[in-house]
Amino acid sequence: MGSDVTKWAVVTGAGNGIGAVIARHAVKEGYTVAAWDVDAEGVKAVAADLGEACVPAVVDVTDEAAVESGLDALPQAPELLVNNAGIVRFGPLLDLPLEDWEQALRVNLTGTFLVSRTAARRMAAADGGCIVNLASVNGLAAAPRAGAYSSGKAGIVMLTEQMAMEWASHGIRVNAVAPGLIHAGMSDAIYADEEVRRVRQGRVPLGRLGSADDIANAVLFLGSDKAGYVTGQTLAVDGGLIKSTLASLPRPKSVDSVGTD
Ligand SMILES: NC(=O)c1ccc[n+]([C@@H]2O[C@H](COP(=O)([O-])OP(=O)(O)OC[C@H]3O[C@@H](n4cnc5c(N)ncnc54)[C@H](O)[C@@H]3O)[C@@H](O)[C@H]2O)c1
C-alpha cells in the first residue's frame, strides 16, 4: 500500500555517476528527489529517466544563495540530504596550485557544510531528518598525488561527527559513506586502463571493484529507519580494502600454532 505523504530527498551532484544512481535508489525507496547539480544537462537527463518523482535543479553547492533558493523551492524540509557532489584536482603537492587546493576544498568540504547547515535549519524546524555525506577511503588513508581531495574527505569525516553531535537533539542523524575503489563516475578514467584495473581490483579482499549501486545501497540504509540508532559514523564501503594493510604481508605457516598437534 502506497503512502500519500511526500518525503523529499535532496541529492547533490545527482547529474552523473554515483549521485545519479543514489537518486534512482531514493526514488525506488519512495522519496521525491530534488536532483541538484551544476551540470544542467546531466540532471535533466537523470530526471527524464526517473519521471515525476525526480525534480532537477541547477544548484552549485558552494553558492549560498543558490542553496537557499534550492531548498526554498521545496514544499517542505527534506527528510534526507545526500551530500554527494565532489570534484578531484589530482597532482603532487609540490606542484599543486593554490587555486586547485582551494577549489577542491570548497566543493567537497565547504559545500558539504553549507548545504548541510542550510538544510538542517529546516529539518530542525520540522521533525528532524537525516544527512548522509560522501567521504572516501582517501579520507581514511593517505594517497599520493591526491591534492586536497584526501584532506577534504578527512574533513568530511570529522564534520560528520561534529554535525551529528550538534544536531542530535534536533532529531537529525548525520553519517557518512566512504566509498573504496568504485568503477563509476570520477574513477571511470582510472579503470579504462585494463592493467591498472586488474592490479587495483586484486588488492581488494572481496576481489572486485565496487559499483555505484553498492554505494547507493549503503547511503539509503544510513538514511533509513533501519539505521535509526546510528549517527556520527563513517561506513567504509570498500570490499575490505581499508582494513587490509596486514593482509598482503607474508608470514610463514610454520609460526602458526593451530593445527600443529
Ligand atoms: N567514483 C569513485 O571512485 C569515488 C570513490 C570515493 C568517493 N567518491 C565520491 O562520491 C561522490 C560522487 O562521485 P562520482 O564518482 O559520482 O563523481 P562524478 O564526477 O561522476 O559526479 C560528481 C557530480 O558532482 C557535480 N558537481 C561538481 N561540482 C559541483 C558543485 N559545485 N555543485 C553541485 N554539483 C557539483 C558534478 O557536475 C557531477 O555531476 C563524490 O563526492 C566523490 O568524491 C567517489
mmCIF file of C-alpha atoms and ligand atoms in Angstrom:
data_model
loop_
_atom_site.group_PDB
_atom_site.id
_atom_site.type_symbol
_atom_site.label_atom_id
_atom_site.label_comp_id
_atom_site.label_asym_id
_atom_site.label_seq_id
_atom_site.Cartn_x
_atom_site.Cartn_y
_atom_site.Cartn_z
ATOM 1 C CA MET A 1 0.000 0.000 0.000
ATOM 2 C CA GLY A 2 1.497 3.343 -1.012
ATOM 3 C CA SER A 3 1.718 6.330 1.302
ATOM 4 C CA ASP A 4 0.299 9.665 0.174
ATOM 5 C CA VAL A 5 2.761 11.597 2.343
ATOM 6 C CA THR A 6 5.539 13.009 0.170
ATOM 7 C CA LYS A 7 9.015 12.669 1.606
ATOM 8 C CA TRP A 8 11.748 14.678 -0.041
ATOM 9 C CA ALA A 9 15.375 13.820 -0.562
ATOM 10 C CA VAL A 10 17.959 16.276 -1.835
ATOM 11 C CA VAL A 11 20.845 14.636 -3.691
ATOM 12 C CA THR A 12 23.707 16.925 -4.706
ATOM 13 C CA GLY A 13 25.850 16.109 -7.711
ATOM 14 C CA ALA A 14 22.993 13.937 -8.982
ATOM 15 C CA GLY A 15 23.613 14.623 -12.662
ATOM 16 C CA ASN A 16 26.239 11.930 -13.150
ATOM 17 C CA GLY A 17 27.961 8.894 -11.704
ATOM 18 C CA ILE A 18 27.174 7.749 -8.169
ATOM 19 C CA GLY A 19 24.778 10.639 -7.450
ATOM 20 C CA ALA A 20 22.515 9.682 -10.358
ATOM 21 C CA VAL A 21 22.338 6.118 -9.008
ATOM 22 C CA ILE A 22 21.636 7.360 -5.456
ATOM 23 C CA ALA A 23 18.773 9.428 -6.905
ATOM 24 C CA ARG A 24 17.405 6.311 -8.617
ATOM 25 C CA HIS A 25 17.564 4.282 -5.388
ATOM 26 C CA ALA A 26 15.924 7.129 -3.440
ATOM 27 C CA VAL A 27 13.005 7.248 -5.883
ATOM 28 C CA LYS A 28 12.676 3.468 -5.527
ATOM 29 C CA GLU A 29 12.514 3.946 -1.740
ATOM 30 C CA GLY A 30 9.576 6.326 -2.151
ATOM 31 C CA TYR A 31 11.313 9.704 -1.999
ATOM 32 C CA THR A 32 10.619 12.585 -4.287
ATOM 33 C CA VAL A 33 14.139 13.625 -5.198
ATOM 34 C CA ALA A 34 15.447 17.125 -5.724
ATOM 35 C CA ALA A 35 18.379 16.333 -8.007
ATOM 36 C CA TRP A 36 20.944 19.131 -7.812
ATOM 37 C CA ASP A 37 23.984 19.647 -9.975
ATOM 38 C CA VAL A 38 25.950 22.323 -11.790
ATOM 39 C CA ASP A 39 25.624 20.112 -14.876
ATOM 40 C CA ALA A 40 22.209 21.210 -16.173
ATOM 41 C CA GLU A 41 22.089 18.658 -18.980
ATOM 42 C CA GLY A 42 23.129 15.871 -16.606
ATOM 43 C CA VAL A 43 20.353 16.437 -14.045
ATOM 44 C CA LYS A 44 17.802 16.982 -16.802
ATOM 45 C CA ALA A 45 18.669 13.600 -18.299
ATOM 46 C CA VAL A 46 18.545 11.881 -14.888
ATOM 47 C CA ALA A 47 15.137 13.420 -14.148
ATOM 48 C CA ALA A 48 13.810 12.468 -17.582
ATOM 49 C CA ASP A 49 14.831 8.910 -16.796
ATOM 50 C CA LEU A 50 13.299 8.840 -13.296
ATOM 51 C CA GLY A 51 9.991 10.566 -14.095
ATOM 52 C CA GLU A 52 7.967 12.917 -11.952
ATOM 53 C CA ALA A 53 9.467 11.701 -8.672
ATOM 54 C CA CYS A 54 12.685 13.475 -9.617
ATOM 55 C CA VAL A 55 12.871 17.253 -9.872
ATOM 56 C CA PRO A 56 16.088 18.588 -11.402
ATOM 57 C CA ALA A 57 17.655 21.900 -10.407
ATOM 58 C CA VAL A 58 20.894 23.671 -11.177
ATOM 59 C CA VAL A 59 22.369 24.313 -7.737
ATOM 60 C CA ASP A 60 26.047 24.934 -7.073
ATOM 61 C CA VAL A 61 26.765 23.616 -3.563
ATOM 62 C CA THR A 62 29.297 26.411 -2.995
ATOM 63 C CA ASP A 63 26.757 29.169 -3.726
ATOM 64 C CA GLU A 64 24.897 30.115 -0.539
ATOM 65 C CA ALA A 65 22.073 31.965 -2.307
ATOM 66 C CA ALA A 66 21.548 29.094 -4.762
ATOM 67 C CA VAL A 67 21.427 26.553 -1.921
ATOM 68 C CA GLU A 68 18.873 28.684 -0.015
ATOM 69 C CA SER A 69 16.624 29.070 -3.040
ATOM 70 C CA GLY A 70 17.033 25.401 -3.965
ATOM 71 C CA LEU A 71 15.635 24.474 -0.542
ATOM 72 C CA ASP A 72 13.018 27.251 -0.644
ATOM 73 C CA ALA A 73 11.724 25.687 -3.857
ATOM 74 C CA LEU A 74 10.741 22.522 -1.955
ATOM 75 C CA PRO A 75 7.293 22.428 -0.316
ATOM 76 C CA GLN A 76 8.814 21.218 2.979
ATOM 77 C CA ALA A 77 12.078 20.399 4.684
ATOM 78 C CA PRO A 78 13.823 17.412 3.122
ATOM 79 C CA GLU A 79 13.744 14.190 5.167
ATOM 80 C CA LEU A 80 17.043 13.150 3.588
ATOM 81 C CA LEU A 81 20.031 15.105 2.324
ATOM 82 C CA VAL A 82 22.817 13.318 0.461
ATOM 83 C CA ASN A 83 25.951 15.442 0.065
ATOM 84 C CA ASN A 84 27.406 13.678 -2.952
ATOM 85 C CA ALA A 85 28.750 16.498 -5.145
ATOM 86 C CA GLY A 86 32.509 16.288 -5.405
ATOM 87 C CA ILE A 87 35.496 17.056 -7.590
ATOM 88 C CA VAL A 88 39.096 15.938 -7.861
ATOM 89 C CA ARG A 89 42.142 18.042 -8.668
ATOM 90 C CA PHE A 90 44.850 15.384 -8.571
ATOM 91 C CA GLY A 91 48.559 16.094 -8.666
ATOM 92 C CA PRO A 92 51.684 16.203 -6.492
ATOM 93 C CA LEU A 93 51.577 18.625 -3.579
ATOM 94 C CA LEU A 94 54.908 20.163 -4.614
ATOM 95 C CA ASP A 95 53.323 21.408 -7.844
ATOM 96 C CA LEU A 96 49.750 21.947 -6.677
ATOM 97 C CA PRO A 97 48.447 25.456 -7.447
ATOM 98 C CA LEU A 98 46.682 27.133 -4.527
ATOM 99 C CA GLU A 99 43.649 27.558 -6.749
ATOM 100 C CA ASP A 100 43.295 23.771 -7.192
ATOM 101 C CA TRP A 101 43.747 23.195 -3.447
ATOM 102 C CA GLU A 102 41.079 25.775 -2.612
ATOM 103 C CA GLN A 103 38.635 24.676 -5.288
ATOM 104 C CA ALA A 104 38.681 21.028 -4.162
ATOM 105 C CA LEU A 105 38.153 22.006 -0.522
ATOM 106 C CA ARG A 106 35.469 24.484 -1.467
ATOM 107 C CA VAL A 107 33.284 21.998 -3.337
ATOM 108 C CA ASN A 108 33.976 18.873 -1.270
ATOM 109 C CA LEU A 109 34.195 20.192 2.296
ATOM 110 C CA THR A 110 32.717 23.702 2.343
ATOM 111 C CA GLY A 111 29.890 22.610 0.029
ATOM 112 C CA THR A 112 29.033 19.764 2.403
ATOM 113 C CA PHE A 113 28.958 22.177 5.338
ATOM 114 C CA LEU A 114 26.921 24.816 3.505
ATOM 115 C CA VAL A 115 24.193 22.519 2.173
ATOM 116 C CA SER A 116 24.017 20.613 5.481
ATOM 117 C CA ARG A 117 23.702 23.736 7.606
ATOM 118 C CA THR A 118 21.059 25.243 5.340
ATOM 119 C CA ALA A 119 19.038 22.012 5.195
ATOM 120 C CA ALA A 120 19.477 21.247 8.908
ATOM 121 C CA ARG A 121 17.918 24.579 9.887
ATOM 122 C CA ARG A 122 14.793 23.468 8.030
ATOM 123 C CA MET A 123 14.976 19.885 9.345
ATOM 124 C CA ALA A 124 15.299 21.178 12.915
ATOM 125 C CA ALA A 125 12.191 23.308 12.459
ATOM 126 C CA ALA A 126 10.330 20.250 11.125
ATOM 127 C CA ASP A 127 10.523 16.726 12.578
ATOM 128 C CA GLY A 128 14.262 16.249 12.185
ATOM 129 C CA GLY A 129 15.895 14.492 9.280
ATOM 130 C CA CYS A 130 18.862 12.626 8.052
ATOM 131 C CA ILE A 131 22.104 13.591 6.321
ATOM 132 C CA VAL A 132 24.492 11.239 4.534
ATOM 133 C CA ASN A 133 27.829 12.579 3.313
ATOM 134 C CA LEU A 134 30.070 11.067 0.671
ATOM 135 C CA ALA A 135 33.536 10.758 2.150
ATOM 136 C CA SER A 136 36.137 8.414 0.611
ATOM 137 C CA VAL A 137 38.759 5.866 1.592
ATOM 138 C CA ASN A 138 41.086 8.685 0.507
ATOM 139 C CA GLY A 139 39.961 10.471 3.653
ATOM 140 C CA LEU A 140 40.925 7.449 5.776
ATOM 141 C CA ALA A 141 44.332 6.591 4.283
ATOM 142 C CA ALA A 142 46.867 8.803 2.537
ATOM 143 C CA ALA A 143 47.113 8.539 -1.243
ATOM 144 C CA PRO A 144 49.982 10.259 -3.030
ATOM 145 C CA ARG A 145 49.049 12.877 -5.650
ATOM 146 C CA ALA A 146 45.530 13.297 -4.301
ATOM 147 C CA GLY A 147 45.932 17.076 -3.939
ATOM 148 C CA ALA A 148 43.412 18.454 -1.445
ATOM 149 C CA TYR A 149 40.981 15.607 -2.110
ATOM 150 C CA SER A 150 42.137 13.451 0.825
ATOM 151 C CA SER A 151 42.257 16.333 3.289
ATOM 152 C CA GLY A 152 38.793 17.434 2.232
ATOM 153 C CA LYS A 153 37.389 13.922 2.607
ATOM 154 C CA ALA A 154 39.062 13.510 6.018
ATOM 155 C CA GLY A 155 37.437 16.824 6.910
ATOM 156 C CA ILE A 156 34.062 15.398 5.902
ATOM 157 C CA VAL A 157 34.575 12.508 8.346
ATOM 158 C CA MET A 158 35.109 14.953 11.230
ATOM 159 C CA LEU A 159 32.392 17.339 10.033
ATOM 160 C CA THR A 160 30.022 14.348 10.008
ATOM 161 C CA GLU A 161 30.849 13.654 13.664
ATOM 162 C CA GLN A 162 30.526 17.290 14.682
ATOM 163 C CA MET A 163 27.202 17.793 12.921
ATOM 164 C CA ALA A 164 25.927 14.542 14.439
ATOM 165 C CA MET A 165 26.796 15.773 17.940
ATOM 166 C CA GLU A 166 25.424 19.277 17.466
ATOM 167 C CA TRP A 167 22.193 18.248 15.773
ATOM 168 C CA ALA A 168 21.228 15.012 17.567
ATOM 169 C CA SER A 169 18.978 16.976 19.898
ATOM 170 C CA HIS A 170 17.140 18.322 16.831
ATOM 171 C CA GLY A 171 16.366 14.778 15.679
ATOM 172 C CA ILE A 172 18.905 14.926 12.866
ATOM 173 C CA ARG A 173 21.162 11.932 12.244
ATOM 174 C CA VAL A 174 24.364 12.522 10.281
ATOM 175 C CA ASN A 175 26.526 9.745 8.843
ATOM 176 C CA ALA A 176 28.977 9.257 6.002
ATOM 177 C CA VAL A 177 29.799 6.598 3.460
ATOM 178 C CA ALA A 178 33.426 6.196 2.429
ATOM 179 C CA PRO A 179 33.484 4.533 -0.982
ATOM 180 C CA GLY A 180 36.530 2.472 -1.890
ATOM 181 C CA LEU A 181 37.615 1.551 -5.422
ATOM 182 C CA ILE A 182 34.437 2.230 -7.352
ATOM 183 C CA HIS A 183 34.062 1.630 -11.054
ATOM 184 C CA ALA A 184 31.810 4.621 -11.698
ATOM 185 C CA GLY A 185 31.797 8.365 -12.084
ATOM 186 C CA MET A 186 35.065 10.161 -11.493
ATOM 187 C CA SER A 187 37.032 6.870 -11.384
ATOM 188 C CA ASP A 188 35.944 5.633 -14.805
ATOM 189 C CA ALA A 189 39.095 7.138 -16.319
ATOM 190 C CA ILE A 190 41.282 5.164 -13.887
ATOM 191 C CA TYR A 191 39.673 1.840 -14.798
ATOM 192 C CA ALA A 192 39.805 2.495 -18.529
ATOM 193 C CA ASP A 193 43.354 1.105 -18.179
ATOM 194 C CA GLU A 194 42.967 -2.703 -18.039
ATOM 195 C CA GLU A 195 46.243 -3.300 -16.201
ATOM 196 C CA VAL A 196 45.501 -0.645 -13.563
ATOM 197 C CA ARG A 197 42.077 -2.155 -13.123
ATOM 198 C CA ARG A 198 43.464 -5.673 -12.682
ATOM 199 C CA VAL A 199 46.038 -4.607 -10.080
ATOM 200 C CA ARG A 200 43.634 -2.402 -8.127
ATOM 201 C CA GLN A 201 40.868 -4.970 -8.002
ATOM 202 C CA GLY A 202 43.422 -7.621 -6.976
ATOM 203 C CA ARG A 203 44.143 -5.600 -3.817
ATOM 204 C CA VAL A 204 40.514 -5.649 -2.668
ATOM 205 C CA PRO A 205 39.817 -8.502 -0.188
ATOM 206 C CA LEU A 206 36.387 -9.131 -1.744
ATOM 207 C CA GLY A 207 38.116 -9.404 -5.116
ATOM 208 C CA ARG A 208 36.161 -6.878 -7.130
ATOM 209 C CA LEU A 209 35.708 -3.182 -7.691
ATOM 210 C CA GLY A 210 32.649 -1.576 -6.142
ATOM 211 C CA SER A 211 29.683 -0.245 -8.095
ATOM 212 C CA ALA A 212 27.555 2.857 -7.762
ATOM 213 C CA ASP A 213 24.758 0.539 -6.581
ATOM 214 C CA ASP A 214 26.971 -0.685 -3.698
ATOM 215 C CA ILE A 215 27.343 2.926 -2.571
ATOM 216 C CA ALA A 216 23.682 3.853 -3.086
ATOM 217 C CA ASN A 217 22.578 0.813 -1.027
ATOM 218 C CA ALA A 218 24.717 1.975 1.919
ATOM 219 C CA VAL A 219 23.545 5.586 1.594
ATOM 220 C CA LEU A 220 19.873 4.581 1.575
ATOM 221 C CA PHE A 221 20.433 2.240 4.530
ATOM 222 C CA LEU A 222 22.005 5.022 6.620
ATOM 223 C CA GLY A 223 19.173 7.316 5.556
ATOM 224 C CA SER A 224 16.507 4.823 6.590
ATOM 225 C CA ASP A 225 14.850 3.954 9.896
ATOM 226 C CA LYS A 226 16.850 0.710 9.875
ATOM 227 C CA ALA A 227 19.804 2.906 10.868
ATOM 228 C CA GLY A 228 17.674 4.838 13.333
ATOM 229 C CA TYR A 229 20.200 4.411 16.186
ATOM 230 C CA VAL A 230 23.256 5.227 14.080
ATOM 231 C CA THR A 231 24.790 8.683 13.991
ATOM 232 C CA GLY A 232 28.250 10.210 13.616
ATOM 233 C CA GLN A 233 29.597 7.163 11.777
ATOM 234 C CA THR A 234 31.591 6.755 8.597
ATOM 235 C CA LEU A 235 30.860 3.444 6.900
ATOM 236 C CA ALA A 236 33.626 2.267 4.567
ATOM 237 C CA VAL A 237 32.038 0.549 1.566
ATOM 238 C CA ASP A 238 35.222 -0.791 0.067
ATOM 239 C CA GLY A 239 35.232 -4.589 -0.061
ATOM 240 C CA GLY A 240 37.567 -4.638 2.950
ATOM 241 C CA LEU A 241 40.296 -2.517 1.318
ATOM 242 C CA ILE A 242 40.897 -0.102 4.177
ATOM 243 C CA LYS A 243 41.294 -2.938 6.701
ATOM 244 C CA SER A 244 43.690 -4.921 4.514
ATOM 245 C CA THR A 245 47.043 -3.338 5.418
ATOM 246 C CA LEU A 246 48.332 -6.532 7.058
ATOM 247 C CA ALA A 247 46.523 -8.958 4.767
ATOM 248 C CA SER A 248 49.116 -8.976 1.996
ATOM 249 C CA LEU A 249 52.205 -9.361 4.229
ATOM 250 C CA PRO A 250 53.862 -12.795 4.155
ATOM 251 C CA ARG A 251 54.080 -14.826 7.368
ATOM 252 C CA PRO A 252 55.395 -18.404 7.321
ATOM 253 C CA LYS A 253 52.793 -21.065 8.128
ATOM 254 C CA SER A 254 55.418 -22.606 10.471
ATOM 255 C CA VAL A 255 54.746 -19.889 13.083
ATOM 256 C CA ASP A 256 51.092 -20.936 13.379
ATOM 257 C CA SER A 257 50.360 -22.963 16.489
ATOM 258 C CA VAL A 258 46.878 -24.011 15.402
ATOM 259 C CA GLY A 259 46.723 -27.449 13.773
ATOM 260 C CA THR A 260 50.273 -28.459 14.657
ATOM 261 C CA ASP A 261 49.466 -31.024 17.423
HETATM 262 N N1 LIG B 1 33.873 7.198 -8.050
HETATM 263 C C1 LIG B 1 34.687 6.889 -7.070
HETATM 264 O O1 LIG B 1 35.582 6.058 -7.228
HETATM 265 C C2 LIG B 1 34.553 7.528 -5.718
HETATM 266 C C3 LIG B 1 35.317 6.990 -4.656
HETATM 267 C C4 LIG B 1 35.232 7.600 -3.410
HETATM 268 C C5 LIG B 1 34.382 8.676 -3.220
HETATM 269 N N2 LIG B 1 33.648 9.184 -4.273
HETATM 270 C C6 LIG B 1 32.797 10.335 -4.002
HETATM 271 O O2 LIG B 1 31.497 10.083 -4.482
HETATM 272 C C7 LIG B 1 30.884 11.305 -4.905
HETATM 273 C C8 LIG B 1 30.366 11.147 -6.332
HETATM 274 O O3 LIG B 1 31.474 10.901 -7.184
HETATM 275 P P1 LIG B 1 31.319 10.365 -8.681
HETATM 276 O O4 LIG B 1 32.361 9.330 -8.869
HETATM 277 O O5 LIG B 1 29.912 10.050 -8.999
HETATM 278 O O6 LIG B 1 31.829 11.666 -9.474
HETATM 279 P P2 LIG B 1 31.226 12.397 -10.751
HETATM 280 O O7 LIG B 1 32.275 13.351 -11.200
HETATM 281 O O8 LIG B 1 30.711 11.402 -11.745
HETATM 282 O O9 LIG B 1 29.976 13.170 -10.165
HETATM 283 C C9 LIG B 1 30.103 14.284 -9.342
HETATM 284 C C10 LIG B 1 28.969 15.239 -9.644
HETATM 285 O O10 LIG B 1 29.108 16.396 -8.817
HETATM 286 C C11 LIG B 1 28.789 17.522 -9.616
HETATM 287 N N3 LIG B 1 29.377 18.737 -9.053
HETATM 288 C C12 LIG B 1 30.674 19.144 -9.086
HETATM 289 N N4 LIG B 1 30.809 20.331 -8.502
HETATM 290 C C13 LIG B 1 29.575 20.694 -8.061
HETATM 291 C C14 LIG B 1 29.071 21.815 -7.376
HETATM 292 N N5 LIG B 1 29.878 22.847 -7.021
HETATM 293 N N6 LIG B 1 27.750 21.869 -7.071
HETATM 294 C C15 LIG B 1 26.929 20.845 -7.438
HETATM 295 N N7 LIG B 1 27.347 19.753 -8.113
HETATM 296 C C16 LIG B 1 28.658 19.681 -8.405
HETATM 297 C C17 LIG B 1 29.371 17.189 -10.992
HETATM 298 O O11 LIG B 1 28.810 18.012 -12.016
HETATM 299 C C18 LIG B 1 28.993 15.725 -11.110
HETATM 300 O O12 LIG B 1 27.723 15.551 -11.686
HETATM 301 C C19 LIG B 1 31.974 12.379 -4.756
HETATM 302 O O13 LIG B 1 31.804 13.055 -3.538
HETATM 303 C C20 LIG B 1 33.247 11.582 -4.738
HETATM 304 O O14 LIG B 1 34.296 12.259 -4.074
HETATM 305 C C21 LIG B 1 33.733 8.626 -5.494
#
